[in-house]
mmCIF file of C-alpha atoms in Angstrom:
data_model
loop_
_atom_site.group_PDB
_atom_site.id
_atom_site.type_symbol
_atom_site.label_atom_id
_atom_site.label_comp_id
_atom_site.label_asym_id
_atom_site.label_seq_id
_atom_site.Cartn_x
_atom_site.Cartn_y
_atom_site.Cartn_z
ATOM 1 C CA LEU A 245 -19.853 192.651 304.375
ATOM 2 C CA ARG A 246 -23.269 191.727 302.865
ATOM 3 C CA ALA A 247 -23.484 195.196 301.237
ATOM 4 C CA VAL A 248 -20.135 194.786 299.613
ATOM 5 C CA ARG A 249 -21.057 191.222 298.245
ATOM 6 C CA ILE A 250 -24.167 192.629 296.490
ATOM 7 C CA THR A 251 -22.308 195.565 294.964
ATOM 8 C CA ALA A 252 -22.715 194.998 291.288
ATOM 9 C CA ASN A 253 -19.908 197.340 290.031
ATOM 10 C CA ARG A 254 -16.640 195.278 290.239
ATOM 11 C CA GLU A 255 -14.438 198.406 290.698
ATOM 12 C CA LEU A 256 -16.653 199.880 293.310
ATOM 13 C CA ARG A 257 -16.778 196.533 295.166
ATOM 14 C CA GLN A 258 -12.930 196.185 295.133
ATOM 15 C CA GLN A 259 -12.732 199.733 296.439
ATOM 16 C CA LYS A 260 -15.106 198.852 299.342
ATOM 17 C CA VAL A 261 -13.149 195.581 300.113
ATOM 18 C CA ARG A 262 -9.969 197.775 300.411
ATOM 19 C CA GLU A 263 -11.790 200.098 302.816
ATOM 20 C CA LEU A 264 -13.024 197.092 304.896
ATOM 21 C CA ILE A 265 -9.553 195.454 305.205
ATOM 22 C CA ALA A 266 -8.008 198.815 306.280
ATOM 23 C CA LEU A 267 -9.867 198.358 309.617
ATOM 24 C CA PRO A 268 -7.715 198.456 312.808
ATOM 25 C CA PRO A 269 -5.770 195.161 313.515
ATOM 26 C CA ALA A 270 -7.766 194.660 316.554
ATOM 27 C CA SER A 271 -10.791 193.968 314.364
ATOM 28 C CA LEU A 272 -9.019 191.077 312.838
ATOM 29 C CA GLY A 273 -8.893 189.259 316.123
ATOM 30 C CA ILE A 274 -12.459 188.201 315.859
ATOM 31 C CA ARG A 275 -12.474 185.069 314.027
ATOM 32 C CA GLU A 276 -15.662 185.314 312.013
ATOM 33 C CA ILE A 277 -14.856 188.886 310.802
ATOM 34 C CA ALA A 278 -11.270 187.796 309.853
ATOM 35 C CA PHE A 279 -12.370 184.784 307.796
ATOM 36 C CA GLU A 280 -15.241 186.589 306.092
ATOM 37 C CA LEU A 281 -12.793 189.511 305.207
ATOM 38 C CA LEU A 282 -10.398 186.928 303.855
ATOM 39 C CA THR A 283 -13.066 185.327 301.737
ATOM 40 C CA LEU A 284 -14.061 188.750 300.370
ATOM 41 C CA VAL A 285 -10.315 189.522 299.491
ATOM 42 C CA ARG A 286 -9.895 186.142 297.944
ATOM 43 C CA ASP A 287 -12.999 186.555 295.693
ATOM 44 C CA ASN A 288 -12.513 190.184 294.661
ATOM 45 C CA LEU A 289 -9.026 191.229 294.795
ATOM 46 C CA ASP A 290 -5.657 189.431 293.510
ATOM 47 C CA TRP A 291 -3.948 186.491 295.208
ATOM 48 C CA GLN A 292 -1.041 188.705 296.492
ATOM 49 C CA ASP A 293 -3.672 190.833 298.433
ATOM 50 C CA ALA A 294 -4.812 187.532 299.855
ATOM 51 C CA LEU A 295 -1.362 186.709 301.146
ATOM 52 C CA THR A 296 -0.769 190.167 302.365
ATOM 53 C CA PHE A 297 -4.049 190.174 304.402
ATOM 54 C CA ILE A 298 -3.089 186.736 305.831
ATOM 55 C CA GLU A 299 0.155 188.281 307.249
ATOM 56 C CA ARG A 300 -1.932 190.746 309.190
ATOM 57 C CA LEU A 301 -3.725 188.057 311.119
ATOM 58 C CA PRO A 302 -2.977 187.278 314.556
ATOM 59 C CA PRO A 303 -0.870 184.061 314.929
ATOM 60 C CA THR A 304 -3.729 181.876 316.167
ATOM 61 C CA LEU A 305 -5.728 182.741 313.241
ATOM 62 C CA LYS A 306 -2.823 182.618 310.691
ATOM 63 C CA ASP A 307 -2.234 178.904 311.894
ATOM 64 C CA ASP A 308 -5.975 178.019 311.552
ATOM 65 C CA PRO A 309 -6.450 175.239 308.850
ATOM 66 C CA PHE A 310 -8.836 177.426 306.899
ATOM 67 C CA THR A 311 -6.199 180.167 306.665
ATOM 68 C CA ARG A 312 -3.528 177.736 305.565
ATOM 69 C CA GLU A 313 -5.911 176.514 302.949
ATOM 70 C CA GLN A 314 -6.437 179.798 301.536
ATOM 71 C CA ALA A 315 -2.672 180.677 301.664
ATOM 72 C CA LEU A 316 -1.862 177.358 299.830
ATOM 73 C CA LEU A 317 -4.625 178.150 297.264
ATOM 74 C CA ALA A 318 -2.986 181.651 296.712
ATOM 75 C CA GLN A 319 0.332 180.162 296.569
ATOM 76 C CA SER A 320 -0.909 177.701 293.779
ATOM 77 C CA LYS A 321 -2.627 180.509 291.758
ATOM 78 C CA ARG A 322 0.719 182.253 291.718
ATOM 79 C CA GLY A 323 2.142 179.340 289.832
ATOM 80 C CA GLU A 324 3.647 177.243 292.753
ATOM 81 C CA HIS A 325 1.155 174.363 292.208
ATOM 82 C CA GLU A 326 3.572 171.525 293.596
ATOM 83 C CA LEU A 327 4.464 173.533 296.786
ATOM 84 C CA ALA A 328 0.619 174.022 297.229
ATOM 85 C CA ILE A 329 0.033 170.240 296.865
ATOM 86 C CA ALA A 330 2.790 169.358 299.293
ATOM 87 C CA GLY A 331 1.403 171.779 301.825
ATOM 88 C CA LEU A 332 -2.114 170.550 301.516
ATOM 89 C CA GLN A 333 -0.946 167.085 301.950
ATOM 90 C CA GLU A 334 0.934 168.005 305.132
ATOM 91 C CA LEU A 335 -2.227 169.650 306.356
ATOM 92 C CA ILE A 336 -4.222 166.569 305.661
ATOM 93 C CA GLY A 337 -1.587 164.639 307.563
ATOM 94 C CA MET A 338 -2.004 166.731 310.616
ATOM 95 C CA CYS A 339 -5.673 167.603 310.587
ATOM 96 C CA GLY A 340 -7.287 164.903 308.424
ATOM 97 C CA GLU A 341 -9.031 164.825 305.046
ATOM 98 C CA THR A 342 -11.997 167.192 304.198
ATOM 99 C CA PRO A 343 -13.803 167.852 300.972
ATOM 100 C CA GLU A 344 -12.247 171.215 300.831
ATOM 101 C CA ARG A 345 -8.625 170.089 301.234
ATOM 102 C CA LEU A 346 -9.015 167.059 298.706
ATOM 103 C CA GLY A 347 -10.819 169.567 296.302
ATOM 104 C CA LEU A 348 -7.998 172.054 296.626
ATOM 105 C CA ILE A 349 -5.426 169.377 295.718
ATOM 106 C CA GLY A 350 -7.645 168.106 292.955
ATOM 107 C CA GLY A 351 -7.879 171.570 291.645
ATOM 108 C CA ARG A 352 -4.101 171.859 291.593
ATOM 109 C CA TYR A 353 -3.788 168.677 289.640
ATOM 110 C CA LYS A 354 -6.476 169.731 287.276
ATOM 111 C CA LYS A 355 -4.421 172.982 286.471
ATOM 112 C CA LEU A 356 -1.351 171.124 285.919
ATOM 113 C CA TRP A 357 -3.258 168.680 283.572
ATOM 114 C CA ARG A 358 -4.745 171.439 281.599
ATOM 115 C CA ASP A 359 -1.158 172.995 281.194
ATOM 116 C CA GLN A 360 0.114 169.699 279.871
ATOM 117 C CA ARG A 361 -2.905 169.268 277.541
ATOM 118 C CA ASP A 362 -2.806 172.836 276.135
ATOM 119 C CA GLY A 363 0.817 172.565 275.465
ATOM 120 C CA ARG A 364 0.401 169.285 273.696
ATOM 121 C CA LEU A 365 -2.433 170.768 271.564
ATOM 122 C CA GLN A 366 -0.367 173.720 270.642
ATOM 123 C CA ARG A 367 2.283 171.485 269.368
ATOM 124 C CA GLY A 368 -0.228 169.498 267.227
ATOM 125 C CA GLU A 369 0.142 166.215 269.138
ATOM 126 C CA ALA A 370 -2.932 164.093 269.366
ATOM 127 C CA ARG A 371 -1.935 161.525 271.947
ATOM 128 C CA PRO A 372 -1.639 162.580 275.723
ATOM 129 C CA GLY A 373 1.644 161.721 277.259
ATOM 130 C CA LEU A 374 2.038 159.879 280.687
ATOM 131 C CA ARG A 375 2.419 163.037 282.687
ATOM 132 C CA GLU A 376 -0.688 164.533 281.295
ATOM 133 C CA LEU A 377 -2.728 161.359 281.989
ATOM 134 C CA GLY A 378 -1.239 161.034 285.496
ATOM 135 C CA TYR A 379 -2.196 164.657 286.425
ATOM 136 C CA LEU A 380 -5.782 163.763 285.157
ATOM 137 C CA ASP A 381 -5.896 160.578 287.246
ATOM 138 C CA GLU A 382 -4.790 162.460 290.282
ATOM 139 C CA ALA A 383 -7.339 165.230 289.882
ATOM 140 C CA ILE A 384 -10.155 162.785 289.428
ATOM 141 C CA ASP A 385 -9.036 160.705 292.324
ATOM 142 C CA HIS A 386 -8.842 163.615 294.861
ATOM 143 C CA TYR A 387 -12.167 165.176 293.617
ATOM 144 C CA ARG A 388 -13.867 161.888 293.803
ATOM 145 C CA ARG A 389 -12.569 161.257 297.472
ATOM 146 C CA GLY A 390 -13.584 164.682 298.452
ATOM 147 C CA ALA A 391 -17.107 164.156 296.909
ATOM 148 C CA LEU A 392 -17.758 160.953 298.636
ATOM 149 C CA LEU A 393 -16.758 162.306 302.017
ATOM 150 C CA ASN A 394 -19.788 164.566 301.769
ATOM 151 C CA LEU A 395 -22.476 163.946 299.270
ATOM 152 C CA ASN A 396 -24.331 167.043 300.474
ATOM 153 C CA ALA A 397 -21.615 169.393 299.188
ATOM 154 C CA TYR A 398 -21.168 170.324 295.415
ATOM 155 C CA TYR A 399 -17.569 171.697 295.324
ATOM 156 C CA CYS A 400 -15.915 168.320 294.497
ATOM 157 C CA ALA A 401 -18.791 166.797 292.659
ATOM 158 C CA CYS A 402 -19.165 169.629 290.232
ATOM 159 C CA ASN A 403 -15.607 169.375 288.981
ATOM 160 C CA LEU A 404 -15.727 165.552 288.077
ATOM 161 C CA PRO A 405 -17.930 165.460 285.045
ATOM 162 C CA LEU A 406 -15.562 167.440 282.749
ATOM 163 C CA LEU A 407 -12.612 165.497 284.024
ATOM 164 C CA LEU A 408 -14.266 162.002 283.720
ATOM 165 C CA ARG A 409 -15.483 162.720 280.079
ATOM 166 C CA SER A 410 -11.978 163.803 279.267
ATOM 167 C CA ARG A 411 -10.517 160.601 280.437
ATOM 168 C CA ALA A 412 -13.452 158.409 279.216
ATOM 169 C CA THR A 413 -12.134 154.998 280.235
ATOM 170 C CA GLY A 414 -14.041 152.176 281.931
ATOM 171 C CA HIS A 415 -17.128 153.518 283.613
ATOM 172 C CA ASP A 416 -16.091 157.244 283.473
ATOM 173 C CA LEU A 417 -18.978 158.287 281.313
ATOM 174 C CA GLU A 418 -21.624 156.730 283.584
ATOM 175 C CA GLU A 419 -19.870 158.134 286.710
ATOM 176 C CA ALA A 420 -19.781 161.612 284.953
ATOM 177 C CA ALA A 421 -23.572 161.612 284.472
ATOM 178 C CA PHE A 422 -24.039 160.403 288.178
ATOM 179 C CA PHE A 423 -21.786 163.376 289.538
ATOM 180 C CA GLU A 424 -23.549 165.845 287.036
ATOM 181 C CA ARG A 425 -26.998 164.797 288.538
ATOM 182 C CA LEU A 426 -25.587 164.910 291.939
ATOM 183 C CA THR A 427 -24.374 168.430 291.485
ATOM 184 C CA VAL A 428 -27.757 169.681 290.306
ATOM 185 C CA LEU A 429 -29.604 167.874 293.175
ATOM 186 C CA VAL A 430 -27.087 169.266 295.770
ATOM 187 C CA CYS A 431 -27.282 172.885 294.373
ATOM 188 C CA GLU A 432 -30.985 172.834 294.211
ATOM 189 C CA LEU A 433 -31.307 171.472 297.742
ATOM 190 C CA THR A 434 -28.823 174.105 298.933
ATOM 191 C CA ILE A 435 -30.947 176.873 297.511
ATOM 192 C CA ALA A 436 -34.114 175.547 298.886
ATOM 193 C CA ARG A 437 -32.605 175.564 302.306
ATOM 194 C CA GLY A 438 -31.584 179.217 301.886
ATOM 195 C CA GLN A 439 -27.860 178.232 302.310
ATOM 196 C CA ASP A 440 -26.745 179.145 298.903
ATOM 197 C CA ASP A 441 -23.680 181.334 298.336
ATOM 198 C CA ASP A 442 -22.033 183.127 295.524
ATOM 199 C CA TRP A 443 -21.100 179.871 293.841
ATOM 200 C CA THR A 444 -24.320 177.902 294.068
ATOM 201 C CA ARG A 445 -26.186 179.301 291.035
ATOM 202 C CA PRO A 446 -23.168 179.558 288.796
ATOM 203 C CA THR A 447 -22.324 175.939 289.491
ATOM 204 C CA LEU A 448 -25.905 174.962 288.807
ATOM 205 C CA LEU A 449 -25.601 176.977 285.509
ATOM 206 C CA GLY A 450 -22.398 175.054 284.485
ATOM 207 C CA SER A 451 -24.339 171.828 284.923
ATOM 208 C CA ALA A 452 -27.126 173.021 282.786
ATOM 209 C CA ILE A 453 -24.880 174.068 279.972
ATOM 210 C CA ARG A 454 -23.099 170.864 279.982
ATOM 211 C CA SER A 455 -26.490 169.092 279.846
ATOM 212 C CA GLY A 456 -27.602 171.264 276.874
ATOM 213 C CA ASP A 457 -30.696 172.301 279.045
ATOM 214 C CA VAL A 458 -31.467 175.642 277.199
ATOM 215 C CA GLU A 459 -34.559 176.567 279.160
ATOM 216 C CA THR A 460 -32.554 176.282 282.490
ATOM 217 C CA VAL A 461 -29.564 177.894 281.212
ATOM 218 C CA GLU A 462 -31.678 181.117 280.224
ATOM 219 C CA ARG A 463 -33.327 181.053 283.626
ATOM 220 C CA LEU A 464 -30.254 180.581 285.638
ATOM 221 C CA ALA A 465 -28.140 183.033 283.529
ATOM 222 C CA LEU A 466 -30.656 185.721 284.617
ATOM 223 C CA ALA A 467 -30.516 184.585 288.294
ATOM 224 C CA VAL A 468 -26.676 184.721 288.165
#
């Protein structure tokens, strides 16, 4: 699994992932292996591949909250955003809020907001409509709640600066600067602890780009 993750050539990495997921079904009964493979499929193949892999899992793992989160994410990526939001809300009702679940809902609303915004700009309209503003509010609300549940995680926090600056009402700009700085601190701490994953340095790079920090951008671009 580690060898696959550090394979630089994308086509070769995808080939290796497909070879791994062709393992006998008995191997998928081990929770850690199954979830690591699911993560590999999610990050390297397409969303239908992820759903197909989930269908192969034993019932106990298929019903696990992590698996359900990934299935709903895949569903959203295939265009069924409202169904994915409803499924995540149901999962929260059954199992409680987590930064991951709130962040996933925030991400679905962010996609709906972007679709509304892009359509408006293509039509040459300057003022956003109520639906566009509503989707933006929902995205910010869910990401903020997820970030405040765990200030040591960057997934929700890193999505807030762009959204808050796009809304730019009240204290949004001050809050955007706070979450930008929080993202940098959490990413740096994660790396210092040796707990970084495939997303930590790209997330830090995004913050550096938004901050206009050229030296950090050049350094991180090489690291990424």
